[in-house]
C-alpha positions as protocol buffer text, in pm:
chain_id: "A"
residue {
  index: 1
  type: MET
  ca { x: 8501 y: -9930 z: -3543 }
}
residue {
  index: 2
  type: ASP
  ca { x: 8244 y: -10045 z: -3797 }
}
residue {
  index: 3
  type: ASN
  ca { x: 7963 y: -10170 z: -3568 }
}
residue {
  index: 4
  type: CYS
  ca { x: 7998 y: -9916 z: -3287 }
}
residue {
  index: 5
  type: ILE
  ca { x: 7683 y: -9704 z: -3258 }
}
residue {
  index: 6
  type: PHE
  ca { x: 7880 y: -9400 z: -3136 }
}
residue {
  index: 7
  type: CYS
  ca { x: 8130 y: -9431 z: -3423 }
}
residue {
  index: 8
  type: LYS
  ca { x: 7831 y: -9441 z: -3659 }
}
residue {
  index: 9
  type: ILE
  ca { x: 7698 y: -9121 z: -3500 }
}
residue {
  index: 10
  type: VAL
  ca { x: 8035 y: -8950 z: -3547 }
}
residue {
  index: 11
  type: ARG
  ca { x: 8041 y: -9059 z: -3913 }
}
residue {
  index: 12
  type: GLY
  ca { x: 7687 y: -8926 z: -3965 }
}
residue {
  index: 13
  type: GLU
  ca { x: 7541 y: -9270 z: -4039 }
}
residue {
  index: 14
  type: ILE
  ca { x: 7300 y: -9241 z: -3745 }
}
residue {
  index: 15
  type: PRO
  ca { x: 7129 y: -8909 z: -3664 }
}
residue {
  index: 16
  type: SER
  ca { x: 7189 y: -8738 z: -3332 }
}
residue {
  index: 17
  type: PHE
  ca { x: 7097 y: -8420 z: -3150 }
}
residue {
  index: 18
  type: LYS
  ca { x: 7441 y: -8260 z: -3171 }
}
residue {
  index: 19
  type: ILE
  ca { x: 7526 y: -8014 z: -2894 }
}
residue {
  index: 20
  type: TYR
  ca { x: 7893 y: -7956 z: -2979 }
}
residue {
  index: 21
  type: GLU
  ca { x: 8169 y: -8084 z: -3202 }
}
residue {
  index: 22
  type: ASP
  ca { x: 8537 y: -8013 z: -3242 }
}
residue {
  index: 23
  type: GLU
  ca { x: 8829 y: -8190 z: -3407 }
}
residue {
  index: 24
  type: LYS
  ca { x: 8857 y: -8461 z: -3140 }
}
residue {
  index: 25
  type: THR
  ca { x: 8520 y: -8481 z: -2964 }
}
residue {
  index: 26
  type: TYR
  ca { x: 8148 y: -8498 z: -3028 }
}
residue {
  index: 27
  type: ALA
  ca { x: 7867 y: -8421 z: -2781 }
}
residue {
  index: 28
  type: PHE
  ca { x: 7500 y: -8507 z: -2824 }
}
residue {
  index: 29
  type: LEU
  ca { x: 7180 y: -8555 z: -2627 }
}
residue {
  index: 30
  type: ASP
  ca { x: 7116 y: -8902 z: -2487 }
}
residue {
  index: 31
  type: ILE
  ca { x: 6802 y: -9030 z: -2658 }
}
residue {
  index: 32
  type: ALA
  ca { x: 6708 y: -9214 z: -2337 }
}
residue {
  index: 33
  type: ASP
  ca { x: 6543 y: -8879 z: -2251 }
}
residue {
  index: 34
  type: ASP
  ca { x: 6569 y: -8965 z: -1880 }
}
residue {
  index: 35
  type: TYR
  ca { x: 6705 y: -8633 z: -1752 }
}
residue {
  index: 36
  type: GLU
  ca { x: 6665 y: -8288 z: -1903 }
}
residue {
  index: 37
  type: GLY
  ca { x: 6976 y: -8206 z: -2101 }
}
residue {
  index: 38
  type: HIS
  ca { x: 7142 y: -8547 z: -2049 }
}
residue {
  index: 39
  type: THR
  ca { x: 7445 y: -8512 z: -2273 }
}
residue {
  index: 40
  type: LEU
  ca { x: 7704 y: -8766 z: -2386 }
}
residue {
  index: 41
  type: VAL
  ca { x: 8056 y: -8652 z: -2472 }
}
residue {
  index: 42
  type: ILE
  ca { x: 8262 y: -8896 z: -2677 }
}
residue {
  index: 43
  type: PRO
  ca { x: 8599 y: -8899 z: -2848 }
}
residue {
  index: 44
  type: LYS
  ca { x: 8581 y: -8927 z: -3223 }
}
residue {
  index: 45
  type: ALA
  ca { x: 8856 y: -9188 z: -3207 }
}
residue {
  index: 46
  type: HIS
  ca { x: 8721 y: -9521 z: -3086 }
}
residue {
  index: 47
  type: CYS
  ca { x: 8833 y: -9648 z: -2749 }
}
residue {
  index: 48
  type: VAL
  ca { x: 8634 y: -9883 z: -2530 }
}
residue {
  index: 49
  type: ASN
  ca { x: 8642 y: -9703 z: -2196 }
}
residue {
  index: 50
  type: VAL
  ca { x: 8857 y: -9510 z: -1951 }
}
residue {
  index: 51
  type: LEU
  ca { x: 9085 y: -9812 z: -1912 }
}
residue {
  index: 52
  type: ASP
  ca { x: 9214 y: -9805 z: -2271 }
}
residue {
  index: 53
  type: CYS
  ca { x: 9164 y: -9438 z: -2355 }
}
residue {
  index: 54
  type: PRO
  ca { x: 9493 y: -9262 z: -2437 }
}
residue {
  index: 55
  type: GLY
  ca { x: 9572 y: -8965 z: -2211 }
}
residue {
  index: 56
  type: GLU
  ca { x: 9549 y: -8705 z: -2488 }
}
residue {
  index: 57
  type: VAL
  ca { x: 9207 y: -8837 z: -2592 }
}
residue {
  index: 58
  type: MET
  ca { x: 9090 y: -8834 z: -2229 }
}
residue {
  index: 59
  type: ALA
  ca { x: 9213 y: -8474 z: -2196 }
}
residue {
  index: 60
  type: ALA
  ca { x: 9019 y: -8369 z: -2507 }
}
residue {
  index: 61
  type: VAL
  ca { x: 8699 y: -8532 z: -2380 }
}
residue {
  index: 62
  type: MET
  ca { x: 8735 y: -8370 z: -2037 }
}
residue {
  index: 63
  type: ALA
  ca { x: 8802 y: -8028 z: -2193 }
}
residue {
  index: 64
  type: THR
  ca { x: 8474 y: -8063 z: -2384 }
}
residue {
  index: 65
  type: VAL
  ca { x: 8294 y: -8182 z: -2070 }
}
residue {
  index: 66
  type: GLN
  ca { x: 8416 y: -7872 z: -1886 }
}
residue {
  index: 67
  type: LYS
  ca { x: 8327 y: -7639 z: -2175 }
}
residue {
  index: 68
  type: LEU
  ca { x: 7972 y: -7774 z: -2197 }
}
residue {
  index: 69
  type: SER
  ca { x: 7927 y: -7784 z: -1818 }
}
residue {
  index: 70
  type: ARG
  ca { x: 8024 y: -7416 z: -1796 }
}
residue {
  index: 71
  type: HIS
  ca { x: 7792 y: -7334 z: -2086 }
}
residue {
  index: 72
  type: TYR
  ca { x: 7499 y: -7514 z: -1922 }
}
residue {
  index: 73
  type: VAL
  ca { x: 7550 y: -7324 z: -1596 }
}
residue {
  index: 74
  type: GLU
  ca { x: 7653 y: -6983 z: -1729 }
}
residue {
  index: 75
  type: ASP
  ca { x: 7428 y: -6962 z: -2035 }
}
residue {
  index: 76
  type: CYS
  ca { x: 7143 y: -7213 z: -2007 }
}
residue {
  index: 77
  type: GLY
  ca { x: 6997 y: -7157 z: -1660 }
}
residue {
  index: 78
  type: TYR
  ca { x: 7124 y: -7468 z: -1484 }
}
residue {
  index: 79
  type: GLU
  ca { x: 7285 y: -7443 z: -1142 }
}
residue {
  index: 80
  type: GLY
  ca { x: 7530 y: -7734 z: -1157 }
}
residue {
  index: 81
  type: VAL
  ca { x: 7609 y: -8061 z: -1331 }
}
residue {
  index: 82
  type: ASP
  ca { x: 7658 y: -8424 z: -1243 }
}
residue {
  index: 83
  type: LEU
  ca { x: 7929 y: -8605 z: -1436 }
}
residue {
  index: 84
  type: PHE
  ca { x: 7974 y: -8978 z: -1460 }
}
residue {
  index: 85
  type: ASN
  ca { x: 8125 y: -9260 z: -1660 }
}
residue {
  index: 86
  type: CYS
  ca { x: 8072 y: -9635 z: -1652 }
}
residue {
  index: 87
  type: SER
  ca { x: 8379 y: -9836 z: -1754 }
}
residue {
  index: 88
  type: GLY
  ca { x: 8335 y: -10209 z: -1796 }
}
residue {
  index: 89
  type: GLU
  ca { x: 8042 y: -10446 z: -1794 }
}
residue {
  index: 90
  type: ALA
  ca { x: 8049 y: -10477 z: -1413 }
}
residue {
  index: 91
  type: ALA
  ca { x: 8012 y: -10098 z: -1394 }
}
residue {
  index: 92
  type: GLN
  ca { x: 7701 y: -10111 z: -1616 }
}
residue {
  index: 93
  type: GLN
  ca { x: 7871 y: -9978 z: -1928 }
}
residue {
  index: 94
  type: SER
  ca { x: 7617 y: -10035 z: -2206 }
}
residue {
  index: 95
  type: VAL
  ca { x: 7789 y: -9882 z: -2510 }
}
residue {
  index: 96
  type: PHE
  ca { x: 8151 y: -9987 z: -2542 }
}
residue {
  index: 97
  type: HIS
  ca { x: 8285 y: -9657 z: -2675 }
}
residue {
  index: 98
  type: PHE
  ca { x: 8426 y: -9429 z: -2406 }
}
residue {
  index: 99
  type: HIS
  ca { x: 8177 y: -9159 z: -2307 }
}
residue {
  index: 100
  type: MET
  ca { x: 8112 y: -8914 z: -2027 }
}
residue {
  index: 101
  type: HIS
  ca { x: 7762 y: -8826 z: -1913 }
}
residue {
  index: 102
  type: ILE
  ca { x: 7668 y: -8469 z: -1824 }
}
residue {
  index: 103
  type: ILE
  ca { x: 7343 y: -8425 z: -1630 }
}
residue {
  index: 104
  type: PRO
  ca { x: 7256 y: -8053 z: -1599 }
}
residue {
  index: 105
  type: ARG
  ca { x: 7101 y: -7982 z: -1258 }
}
residue {
  index: 106
  type: LYS
  ca { x: 6867 y: -7731 z: -1094 }
}
residue {
  index: 107
  type: SER
  ca { x: 6782 y: -7706 z: -726 }
}
residue {
  index: 108
  type: GLY
  ca { x: 6473 y: -7910 z: -647 }
}
residue {
  index: 109
  type: ASP
  ca { x: 6481 y: -8108 z: -972 }
}
residue {
  index: 110
  type: GLY
  ca { x: 6408 y: -8429 z: -782 }
}
residue {
  index: 111
  type: ILE
  ca { x: 6713 y: -8619 z: -906 }
}
residue {
  index: 112
  type: ASP
  ca { x: 6892 y: -8817 z: -634 }
}
residue {
  index: 113
  type: MET
  ca { x: 7223 y: -8934 z: -777 }
}
residue {
  index: 114
  type: PHE
  ca { x: 7342 y: -9062 z: -438 }
}
residue {
  index: 115
  type: PRO
  ca { x: 7059 y: -9229 z: -245 }
}
residue {
  index: 116
  type: ALA
  ca { x: 7145 y: -9293 z: 120 }
}
residue {
  index: 117
  type: LYS
  ca { x: 7281 y: -9638 z: 195 }
}
residue {
  index: 118
  type: PRO
  ca { x: 7385 y: -9797 z: 523 }
}
residue {
  index: 119
  type: LYS
  ca { x: 7757 y: -9803 z: 603 }
}
residue {
  index: 120
  type: LYS
  ca { x: 7930 y: -10130 z: 518 }
}
residue {
  index: 121
  type: GLY
  ca { x: 8164 y: -10134 z: 818 }
}
residue {
  index: 122
  type: THR
  ca { x: 8472 y: -10137 z: 597 }
}
residue {
  index: 123
  type: ASP
  ca { x: 8816 y: -10146 z: 757 }
}
residue {
  index: 124
  type: MET
  ca { x: 8929 y: -9826 z: 588 }
}
residue {
  index: 125
  type: GLU
  ca { x: 9296 y: -9876 z: 679 }
}
residue {
  index: 126
  type: LYS
  ca { x: 9307 y: -10219 z: 508 }
}
residue {
  index: 127
  type: LEU
  ca { x: 9116 y: -10087 z: 208 }
}
residue {
  index: 128
  type: CYS
  ca { x: 9355 y: -9795 z: 180 }
}
residue {
  index: 129
  type: GLU
  ca { x: 9652 y: -10035 z: 182 }
}
residue {
  index: 130
  type: LYS
  ca { x: 9491 y: -10240 z: -93 }
}
residue {
  index: 131
  type: LEU
  ca { x: 9405 y: -9943 z: -315 }
}
residue {
  index: 132
  type: ALA
  ca { x: 9697 y: -9704 z: -258 }
}
residue {
  index: 133
  type: LEU
  ca { x: 9907 y: -9646 z: -570 }
}
residue {
  index: 134
  type: LYS
  ca { x: 10270 y: -9698 z: -482 }
}
residue {
  index: 135
  type: SER
  ca { x: 10508 y: -9472 z: -672 }
}
């Protein structure tokens, strides 16, 4: 896609701090510089988010996510990783090219990805009925 910032990065029109590249995926540091090692993994083929990403493209992205996550833990001194994706405006997606975030983690790094929140009192049985995928 011509105006997509991530497509421009893949094409080399915008510089990036490349971590890894293969035939189908590209991984680079997030210039937000908010977390040490914050890495974005994208497919080279443009898709908007997880909702329109073909299965084979999703599989390639996740294989790269796993490869880099293992590398960060086994070779780079991190102890774990947080992974996340935002799909859709309501989910705070800011760049509309599918991407996975990898946040390398160390014990005591001060990052709280899941701050405590009060329970909502949800009727879990009704919610399960609503969300269950019927085969």
